[in-house]
Coordinates of C-alpha atoms in Angstrom, one line a residue:
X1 CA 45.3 -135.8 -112.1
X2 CA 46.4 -132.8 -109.9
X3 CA 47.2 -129.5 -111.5
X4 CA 49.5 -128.0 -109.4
X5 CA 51.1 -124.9 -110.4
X6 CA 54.3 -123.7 -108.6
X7 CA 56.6 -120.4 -107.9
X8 CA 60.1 -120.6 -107.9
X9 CA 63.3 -118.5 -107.3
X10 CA 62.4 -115.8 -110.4
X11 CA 59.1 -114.4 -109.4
X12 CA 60.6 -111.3 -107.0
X13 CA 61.7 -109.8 -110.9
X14 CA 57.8 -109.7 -111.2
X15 CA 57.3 -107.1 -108.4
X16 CA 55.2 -105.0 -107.9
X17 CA 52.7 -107.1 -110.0
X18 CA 53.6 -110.1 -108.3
X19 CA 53.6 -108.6 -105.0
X20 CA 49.9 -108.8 -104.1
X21 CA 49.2 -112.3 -106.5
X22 CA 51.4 -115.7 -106.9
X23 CA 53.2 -114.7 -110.6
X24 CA 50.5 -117.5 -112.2
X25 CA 47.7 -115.6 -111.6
X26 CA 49.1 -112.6 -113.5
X27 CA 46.9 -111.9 -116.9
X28 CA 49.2 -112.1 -119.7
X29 CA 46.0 -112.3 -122.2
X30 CA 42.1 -113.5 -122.4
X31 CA 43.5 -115.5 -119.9
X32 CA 45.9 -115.9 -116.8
X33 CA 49.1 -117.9 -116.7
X34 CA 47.1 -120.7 -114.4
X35 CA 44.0 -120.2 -116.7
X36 CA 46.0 -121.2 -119.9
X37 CA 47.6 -124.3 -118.2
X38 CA 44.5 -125.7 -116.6
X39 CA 43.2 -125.3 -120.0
X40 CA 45.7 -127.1 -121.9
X41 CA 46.2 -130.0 -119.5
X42 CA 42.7 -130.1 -118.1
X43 CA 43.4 -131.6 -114.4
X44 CA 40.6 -133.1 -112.0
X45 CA 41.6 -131.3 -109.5
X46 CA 43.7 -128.5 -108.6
X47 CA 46.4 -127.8 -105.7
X48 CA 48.8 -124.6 -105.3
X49 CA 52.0 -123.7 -104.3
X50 CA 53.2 -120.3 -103.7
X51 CA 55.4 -118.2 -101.9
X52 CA 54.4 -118.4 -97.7
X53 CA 53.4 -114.6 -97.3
X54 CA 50.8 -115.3 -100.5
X55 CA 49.5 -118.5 -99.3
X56 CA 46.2 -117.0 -97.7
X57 CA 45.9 -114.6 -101.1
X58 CA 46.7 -117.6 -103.3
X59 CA 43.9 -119.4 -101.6
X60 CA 41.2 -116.8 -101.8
X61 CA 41.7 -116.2 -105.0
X62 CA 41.7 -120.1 -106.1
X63 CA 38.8 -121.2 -103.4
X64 CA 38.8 -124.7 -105.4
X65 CA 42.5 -125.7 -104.9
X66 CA 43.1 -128.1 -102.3
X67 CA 45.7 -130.2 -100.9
X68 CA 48.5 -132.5 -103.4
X69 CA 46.8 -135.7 -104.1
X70 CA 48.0 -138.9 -106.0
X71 CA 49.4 -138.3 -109.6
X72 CA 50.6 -134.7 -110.2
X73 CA 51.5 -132.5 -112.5
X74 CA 53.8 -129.5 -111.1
X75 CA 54.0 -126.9 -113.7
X76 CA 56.2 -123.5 -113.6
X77 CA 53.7 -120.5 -112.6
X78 CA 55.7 -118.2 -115.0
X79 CA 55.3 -120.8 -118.1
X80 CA 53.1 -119.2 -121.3
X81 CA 52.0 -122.8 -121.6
X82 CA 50.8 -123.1 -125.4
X83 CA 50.1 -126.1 -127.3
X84 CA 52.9 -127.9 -129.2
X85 CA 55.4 -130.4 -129.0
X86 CA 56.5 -129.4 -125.1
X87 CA 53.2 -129.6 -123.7
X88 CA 52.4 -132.8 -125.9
X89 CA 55.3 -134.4 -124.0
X90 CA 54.8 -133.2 -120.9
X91 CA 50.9 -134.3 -120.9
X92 CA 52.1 -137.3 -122.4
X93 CA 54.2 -138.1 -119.0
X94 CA 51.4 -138.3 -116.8
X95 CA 50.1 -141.3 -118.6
X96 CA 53.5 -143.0 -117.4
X97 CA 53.7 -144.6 -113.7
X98 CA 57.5 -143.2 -113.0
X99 CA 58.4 -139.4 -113.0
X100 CA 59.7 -137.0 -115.0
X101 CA 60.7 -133.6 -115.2
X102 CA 61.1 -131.0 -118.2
X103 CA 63.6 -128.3 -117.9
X104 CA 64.4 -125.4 -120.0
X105 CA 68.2 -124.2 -119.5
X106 CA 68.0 -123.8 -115.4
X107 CA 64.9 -123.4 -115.2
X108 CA 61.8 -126.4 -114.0
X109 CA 59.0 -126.2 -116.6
X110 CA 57.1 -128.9 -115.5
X111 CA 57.4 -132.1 -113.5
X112 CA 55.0 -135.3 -113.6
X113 CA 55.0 -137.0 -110.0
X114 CA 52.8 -139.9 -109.4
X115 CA 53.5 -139.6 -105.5
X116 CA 54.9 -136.5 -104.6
X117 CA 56.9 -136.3 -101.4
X118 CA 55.0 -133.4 -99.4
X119 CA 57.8 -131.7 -98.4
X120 CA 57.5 -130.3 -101.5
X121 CA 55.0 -128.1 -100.9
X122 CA 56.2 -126.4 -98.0
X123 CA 59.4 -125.3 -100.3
X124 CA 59.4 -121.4 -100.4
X125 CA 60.5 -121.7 -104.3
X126 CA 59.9 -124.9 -106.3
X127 CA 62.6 -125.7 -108.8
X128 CA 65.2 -127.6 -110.0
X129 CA 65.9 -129.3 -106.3
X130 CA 62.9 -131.0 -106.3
X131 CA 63.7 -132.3 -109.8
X132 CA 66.8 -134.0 -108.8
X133 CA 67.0 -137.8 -109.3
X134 CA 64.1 -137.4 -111.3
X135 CA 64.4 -138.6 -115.2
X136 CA 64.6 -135.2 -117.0
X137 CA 64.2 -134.0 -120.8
X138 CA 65.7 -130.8 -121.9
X139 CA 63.4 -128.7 -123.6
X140 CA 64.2 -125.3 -125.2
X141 CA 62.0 -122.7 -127.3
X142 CA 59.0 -122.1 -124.4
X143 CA 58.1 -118.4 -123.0
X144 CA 58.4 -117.5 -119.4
X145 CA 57.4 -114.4 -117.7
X146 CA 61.2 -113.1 -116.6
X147 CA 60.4 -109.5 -116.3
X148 CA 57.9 -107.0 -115.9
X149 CA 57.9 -106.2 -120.3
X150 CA 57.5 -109.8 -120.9
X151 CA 53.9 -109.6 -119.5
X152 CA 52.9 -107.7 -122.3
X153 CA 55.0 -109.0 -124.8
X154 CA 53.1 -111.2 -128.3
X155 CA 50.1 -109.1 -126.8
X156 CA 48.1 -109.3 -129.5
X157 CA 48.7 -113.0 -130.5
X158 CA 48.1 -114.1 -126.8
X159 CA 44.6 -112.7 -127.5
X160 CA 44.1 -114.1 -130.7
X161 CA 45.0 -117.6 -129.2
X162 CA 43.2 -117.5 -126.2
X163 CA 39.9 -116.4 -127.9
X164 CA 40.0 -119.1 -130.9
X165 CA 40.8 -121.7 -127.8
X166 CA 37.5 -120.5 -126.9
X167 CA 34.2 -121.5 -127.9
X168 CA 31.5 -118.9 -129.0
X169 CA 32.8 -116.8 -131.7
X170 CA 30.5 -115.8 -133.8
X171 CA 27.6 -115.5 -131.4
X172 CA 25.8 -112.6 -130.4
X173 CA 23.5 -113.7 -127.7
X174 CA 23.8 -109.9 -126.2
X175 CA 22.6 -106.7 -127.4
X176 CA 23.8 -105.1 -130.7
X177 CA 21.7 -102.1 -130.8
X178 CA 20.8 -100.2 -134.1
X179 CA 23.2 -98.4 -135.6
X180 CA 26.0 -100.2 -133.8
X181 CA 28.4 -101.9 -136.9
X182 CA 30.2 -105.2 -136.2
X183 CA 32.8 -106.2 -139.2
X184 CA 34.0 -109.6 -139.7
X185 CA 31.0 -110.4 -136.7
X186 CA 31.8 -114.5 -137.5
X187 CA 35.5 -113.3 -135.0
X188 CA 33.2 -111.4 -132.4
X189 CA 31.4 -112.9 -129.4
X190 CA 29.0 -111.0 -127.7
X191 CA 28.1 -112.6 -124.4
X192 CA 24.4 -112.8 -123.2
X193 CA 23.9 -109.5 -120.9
X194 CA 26.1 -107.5 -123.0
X195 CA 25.4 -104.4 -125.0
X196 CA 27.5 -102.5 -128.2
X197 CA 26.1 -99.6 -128.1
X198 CA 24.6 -97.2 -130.9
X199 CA 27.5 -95.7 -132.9
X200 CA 29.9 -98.3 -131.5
X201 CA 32.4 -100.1 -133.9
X202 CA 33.8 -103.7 -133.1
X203 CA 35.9 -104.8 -135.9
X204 CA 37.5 -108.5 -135.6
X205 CA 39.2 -107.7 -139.2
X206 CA 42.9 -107.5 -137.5
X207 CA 41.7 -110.0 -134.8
X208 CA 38.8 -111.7 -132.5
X209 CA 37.2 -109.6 -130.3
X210 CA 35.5 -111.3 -127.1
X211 CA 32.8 -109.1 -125.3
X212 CA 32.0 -110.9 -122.1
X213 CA 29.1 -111.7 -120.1
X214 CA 27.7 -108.1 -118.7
X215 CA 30.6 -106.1 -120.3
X216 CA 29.5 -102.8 -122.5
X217 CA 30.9 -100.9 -125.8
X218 CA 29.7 -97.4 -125.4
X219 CA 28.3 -95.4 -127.8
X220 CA 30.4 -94.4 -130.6
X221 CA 33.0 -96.1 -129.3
X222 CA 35.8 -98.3 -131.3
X223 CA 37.3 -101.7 -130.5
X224 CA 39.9 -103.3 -133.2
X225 CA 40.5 -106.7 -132.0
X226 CA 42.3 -108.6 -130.8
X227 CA 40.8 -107.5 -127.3
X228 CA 39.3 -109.5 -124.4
X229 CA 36.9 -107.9 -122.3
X230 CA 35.9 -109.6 -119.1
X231 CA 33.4 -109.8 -117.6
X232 CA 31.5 -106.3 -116.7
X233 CA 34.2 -104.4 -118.1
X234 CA 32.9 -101.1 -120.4
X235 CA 34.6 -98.8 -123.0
X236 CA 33.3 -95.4 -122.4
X237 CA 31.9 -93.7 -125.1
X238 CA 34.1 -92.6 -127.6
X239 CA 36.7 -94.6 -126.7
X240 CA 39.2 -96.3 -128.7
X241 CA 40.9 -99.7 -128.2
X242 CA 42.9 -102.0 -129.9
X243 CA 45.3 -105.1 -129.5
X244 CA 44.2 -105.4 -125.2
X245 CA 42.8 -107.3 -122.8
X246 CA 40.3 -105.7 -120.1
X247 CA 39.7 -107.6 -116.9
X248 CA 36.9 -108.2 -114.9
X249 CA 34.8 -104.8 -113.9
X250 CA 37.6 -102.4 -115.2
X251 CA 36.4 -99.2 -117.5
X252 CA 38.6 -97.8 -119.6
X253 CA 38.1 -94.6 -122.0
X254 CA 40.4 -92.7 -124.2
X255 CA 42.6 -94.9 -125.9
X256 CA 44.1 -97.8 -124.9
X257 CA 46.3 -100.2 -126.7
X258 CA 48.8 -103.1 -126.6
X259 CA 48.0 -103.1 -122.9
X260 CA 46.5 -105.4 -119.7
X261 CA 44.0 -104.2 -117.2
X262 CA 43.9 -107.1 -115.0
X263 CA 40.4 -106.2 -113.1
X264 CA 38.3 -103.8 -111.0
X265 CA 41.0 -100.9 -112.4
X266 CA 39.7 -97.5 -114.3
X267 CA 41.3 -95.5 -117.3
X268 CA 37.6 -94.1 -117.4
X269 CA 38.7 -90.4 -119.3
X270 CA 40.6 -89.3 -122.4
X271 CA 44.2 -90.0 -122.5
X272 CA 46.8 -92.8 -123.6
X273 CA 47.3 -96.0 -121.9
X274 CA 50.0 -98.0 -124.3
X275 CA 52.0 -101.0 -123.8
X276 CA 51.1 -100.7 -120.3
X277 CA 49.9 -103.2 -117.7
X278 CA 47.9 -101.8 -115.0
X279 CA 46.7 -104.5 -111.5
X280 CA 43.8 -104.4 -110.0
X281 CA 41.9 -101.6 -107.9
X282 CA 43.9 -98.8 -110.1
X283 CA 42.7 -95.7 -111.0
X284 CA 44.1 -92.8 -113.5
X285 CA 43.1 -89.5 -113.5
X286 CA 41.3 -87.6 -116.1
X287 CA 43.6 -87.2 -119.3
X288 CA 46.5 -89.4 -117.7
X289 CA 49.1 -90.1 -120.2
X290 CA 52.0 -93.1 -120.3
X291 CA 55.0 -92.6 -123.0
X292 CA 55.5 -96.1 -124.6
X293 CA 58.6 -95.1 -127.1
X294 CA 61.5 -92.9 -126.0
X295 CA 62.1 -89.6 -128.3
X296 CA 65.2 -91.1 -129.6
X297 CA 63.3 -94.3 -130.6
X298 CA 66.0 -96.6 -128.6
X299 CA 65.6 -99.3 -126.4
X300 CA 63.3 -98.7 -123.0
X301 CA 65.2 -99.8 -119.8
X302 CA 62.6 -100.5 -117.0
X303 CA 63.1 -101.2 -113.0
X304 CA 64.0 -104.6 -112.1
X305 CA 63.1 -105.0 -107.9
X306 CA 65.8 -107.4 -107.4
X307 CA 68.7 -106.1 -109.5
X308 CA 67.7 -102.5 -107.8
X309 CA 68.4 -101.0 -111.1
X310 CA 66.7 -100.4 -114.5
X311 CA 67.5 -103.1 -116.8
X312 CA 67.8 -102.8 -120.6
X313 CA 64.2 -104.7 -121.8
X314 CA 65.3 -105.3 -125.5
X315 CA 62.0 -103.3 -126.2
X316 CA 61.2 -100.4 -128.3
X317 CA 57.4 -99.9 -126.7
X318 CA 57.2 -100.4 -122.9
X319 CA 54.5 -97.9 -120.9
X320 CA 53.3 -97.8 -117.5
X321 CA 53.4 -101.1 -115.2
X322 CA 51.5 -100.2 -112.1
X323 CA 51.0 -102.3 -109.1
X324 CA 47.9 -102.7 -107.0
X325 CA 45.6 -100.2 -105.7
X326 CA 47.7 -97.5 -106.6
X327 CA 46.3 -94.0 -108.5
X328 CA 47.0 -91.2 -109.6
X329 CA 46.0 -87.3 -110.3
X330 CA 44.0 -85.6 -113.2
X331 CA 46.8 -84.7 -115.9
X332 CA 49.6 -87.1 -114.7
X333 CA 52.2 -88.1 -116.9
X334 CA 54.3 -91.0 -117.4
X335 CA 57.6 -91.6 -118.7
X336 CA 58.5 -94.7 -121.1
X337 CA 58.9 -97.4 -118.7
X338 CA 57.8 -95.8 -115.8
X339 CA 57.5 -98.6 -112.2
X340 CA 54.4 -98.1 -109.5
X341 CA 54.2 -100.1 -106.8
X342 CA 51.7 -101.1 -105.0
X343 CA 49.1 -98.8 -102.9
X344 CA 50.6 -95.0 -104.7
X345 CA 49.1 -91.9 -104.4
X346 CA 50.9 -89.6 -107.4
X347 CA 49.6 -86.0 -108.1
X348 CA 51.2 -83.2 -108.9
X349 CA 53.2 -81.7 -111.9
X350 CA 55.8 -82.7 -113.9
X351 CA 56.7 -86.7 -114.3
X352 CA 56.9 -89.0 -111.6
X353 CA 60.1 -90.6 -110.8
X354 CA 60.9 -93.7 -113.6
X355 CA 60.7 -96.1 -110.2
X356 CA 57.8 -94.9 -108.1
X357 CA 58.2 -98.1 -104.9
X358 CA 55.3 -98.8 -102.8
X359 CA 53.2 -97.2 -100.5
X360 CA 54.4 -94.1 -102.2
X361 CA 52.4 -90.6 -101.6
X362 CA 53.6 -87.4 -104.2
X363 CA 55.7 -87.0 -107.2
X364 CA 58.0 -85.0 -109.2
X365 CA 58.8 -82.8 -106.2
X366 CA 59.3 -85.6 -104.0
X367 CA 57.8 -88.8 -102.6
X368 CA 56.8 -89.7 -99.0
X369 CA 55.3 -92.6 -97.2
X370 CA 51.7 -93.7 -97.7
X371 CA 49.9 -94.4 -93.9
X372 CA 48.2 -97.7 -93.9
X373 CA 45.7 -96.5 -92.1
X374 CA 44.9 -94.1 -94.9
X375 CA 45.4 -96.2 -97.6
X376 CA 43.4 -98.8 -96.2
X377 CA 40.6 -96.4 -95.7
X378 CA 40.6 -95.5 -99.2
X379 CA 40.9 -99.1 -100.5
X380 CA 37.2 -100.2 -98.3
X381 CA 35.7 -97.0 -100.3
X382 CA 37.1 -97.9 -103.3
X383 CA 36.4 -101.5 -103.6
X384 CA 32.6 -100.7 -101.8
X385 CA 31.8 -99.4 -105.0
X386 CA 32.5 -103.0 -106.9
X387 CA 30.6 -104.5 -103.8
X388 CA 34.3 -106.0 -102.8
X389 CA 36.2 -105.3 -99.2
X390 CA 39.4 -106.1 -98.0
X391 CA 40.0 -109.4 -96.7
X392 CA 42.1 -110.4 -93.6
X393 CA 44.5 -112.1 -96.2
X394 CA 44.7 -109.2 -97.7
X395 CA 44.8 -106.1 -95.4
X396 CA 47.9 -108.9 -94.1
X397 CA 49.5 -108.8 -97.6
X398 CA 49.4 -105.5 -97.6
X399 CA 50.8 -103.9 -94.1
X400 CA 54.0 -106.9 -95.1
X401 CA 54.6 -105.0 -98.4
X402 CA 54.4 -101.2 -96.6
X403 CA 57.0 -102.5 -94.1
X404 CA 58.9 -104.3 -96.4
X405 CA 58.8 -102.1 -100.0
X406 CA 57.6 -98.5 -99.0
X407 CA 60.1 -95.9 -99.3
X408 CA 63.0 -95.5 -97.2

């Protein structure tokens, strides 16, 4: 069977996250959205469908997709897929020859196809059109990602899922050095090549903690799961985090909770990071701090990119959701449910603006354009350092959303 996960008509409420990265490669856990559904429906093979100006992106990123074959199962990038009754049926379709589709008020969760038509995959957004003549069940009670706060919604229990789908808890093939203290160590992995450091506390007792391959818990630092760390990511010394999930190469110090670092970011000094998703290539300066609750403890309203407006997010904690290689100054700080696009550079004084959009240079006294050239510049330093550079995909990616989302 062919996995093929699709975008449809929703994913521009995703921006600036989903600017740079088709909305099912978005972490939302141990894992990403396209992670958790190959998991759950375990596919031979893999295909991909995204939006045209992410194609070459999608593709770099997913080197082992290829082209629709055969029997397939089309499911919707922005689906939390979880075991249950849904997926039970929906895996249970592909053992049928005819097709079927499963949708969720008016929106395609999934559809089984034994011979997709491959017009199909040339659709800019996959949805309920393709599911039409098609056999469908209604389903109701599944999680999409519909907005930016929904990507760090359940944080916690995400974790705790993800990491009991896993197997290895309760082995320590790294480093534990001596006086490092692991409580309730049978809901801890430590990954060969990794190190807890002397002083270092990882307690599992609120939740598994997963310390992968290369990844590093400095000295007298704390971790209260449930938190992922991927692989090569470090927690400074002294710092403190809880109820997270740090991607691939990303450092984080201070303290950091209820929050995403997808990969190759760094929160590497004192200050908070809460309820906050950061993308990759980030940086924050040295005692950066993000409100996550307003002073009147009411609900946070955060930017929606295509209402053009902030929206009201039925949330009490909502940070900082940054996009892409942005960064910012020593001492910044953000307002509760604060926007960053993609490729910022935010110093000064005072707080940013609430909605920061891309390729954004200043800050509370004003904003200006970001020149690619500079940017571009900074990103081949930057990434050098993680022994990364900037592909053709994605020096393409990137000029589109300057021209397209830098300010006016």
């Amino acid at each position: 069977m062919t996995l093929c996960p699709f975008e449809d008509a929703h994913v521009g409420h995703l921006a600036p996250l989903a600017l740079t990265r088709a909305a099912y490669d978005l972490r939302v856990g141990a894992w990403t959205l396209a992670e958790r559904a190959a998991h759950t429906f375990a596919p031979d093979r893999l295909a991909l469908h995204t939006r045209a100006a992410l194609a070459g992106v999608a593709a770099q990123e997913h080197p082992e997709a290829g082209p629709v074959e055969g029997g397939t199962l089309f499911v919707n990038g922005r689906w939390l897929v979880r075991p249950g009754e849904v997926t039970a049926a929906v895996d249970a379709a592909r053992q049928r020859a005819e097709a079927r589709a499963f949708v969720q008020g008016d929106t395609l969760l999934a559809l089984w196809h034994p011979s997709p038509p491959p017009e199909w995959m040339a659709a800019e957004a996959f949805g309920v059109e393709q599911a039409e003549g098609v056999p469908t069940e209604t389903v109701e009670g599944e999680t999409l990602m519909a907005h930016l706060w929904d990507l760090v919604a359940d944080l916690g229990p995400r974790i705790t899922g993800d990491l009991e789908s896993m197997s290895g808890l309760g082995e320590h093939a790294g480093t534990v050095e001596d006086g490092a203290v692991l409580a309730e160590p049978g809901q801890i992995h430590v990954a060969p090549g990794a190190v807890v450091r002397a002083g270092a506390v990882v307690s599992a007792a609120s939740g598994p903690v997963w310390i992968a391959e290369g990844a590093e818990v400095g000295e007298n630092a704390v971790v209260k799961g449930p938190v992922w760390l991927g692989p090569g990511a470090a927690v400074k010394p002294a710092g403190r985090v809880d109820e997270s999930a740090i991607g691939e190469r990303s450092k984080v110090g201070g303290e950091v909770h209820g929050s995403v670092v997808h990969s190759f970011s760094s929160k590497g000094h004192d200050g908070y990071l809460g309820n906050s998703y950061l993308g990759r290539w980030c940086n924050l300066g040295a005692d950066t701090n993000t409100s996550n609750l307003k002073n009147d403890y009411g609900e946070v309203t955060v930017w929606d990119a295509v209402a053009q407006d902030f929206l009201p997010s039925g949330r009490q904690f909502a940070g900082l959701f940054m996009g892409d290689h942005s960064k910012c100054s020593i001492n910044t700080m953000f307002n509760t449910g604060t926007v960053v696009g993609v490729f910022c550079n935010l110093f000064g004084s005072g707080f940013p603006p609430r909605h920061v959009p891309s390729f954004a240079w200043g800050g509370a006294d004003g904003l200006a354009p970001y020149r690619t050239d500079k940017a571009f510049r900074v990103a081949q330093a930057v990434m050098a350092r993680r022994d990364r550079a900037l592909s053709d995909a994605e020096r393409q990616r990137l000029a589109e959303i300057a021209r397209e989302h830098g300010p006016e």
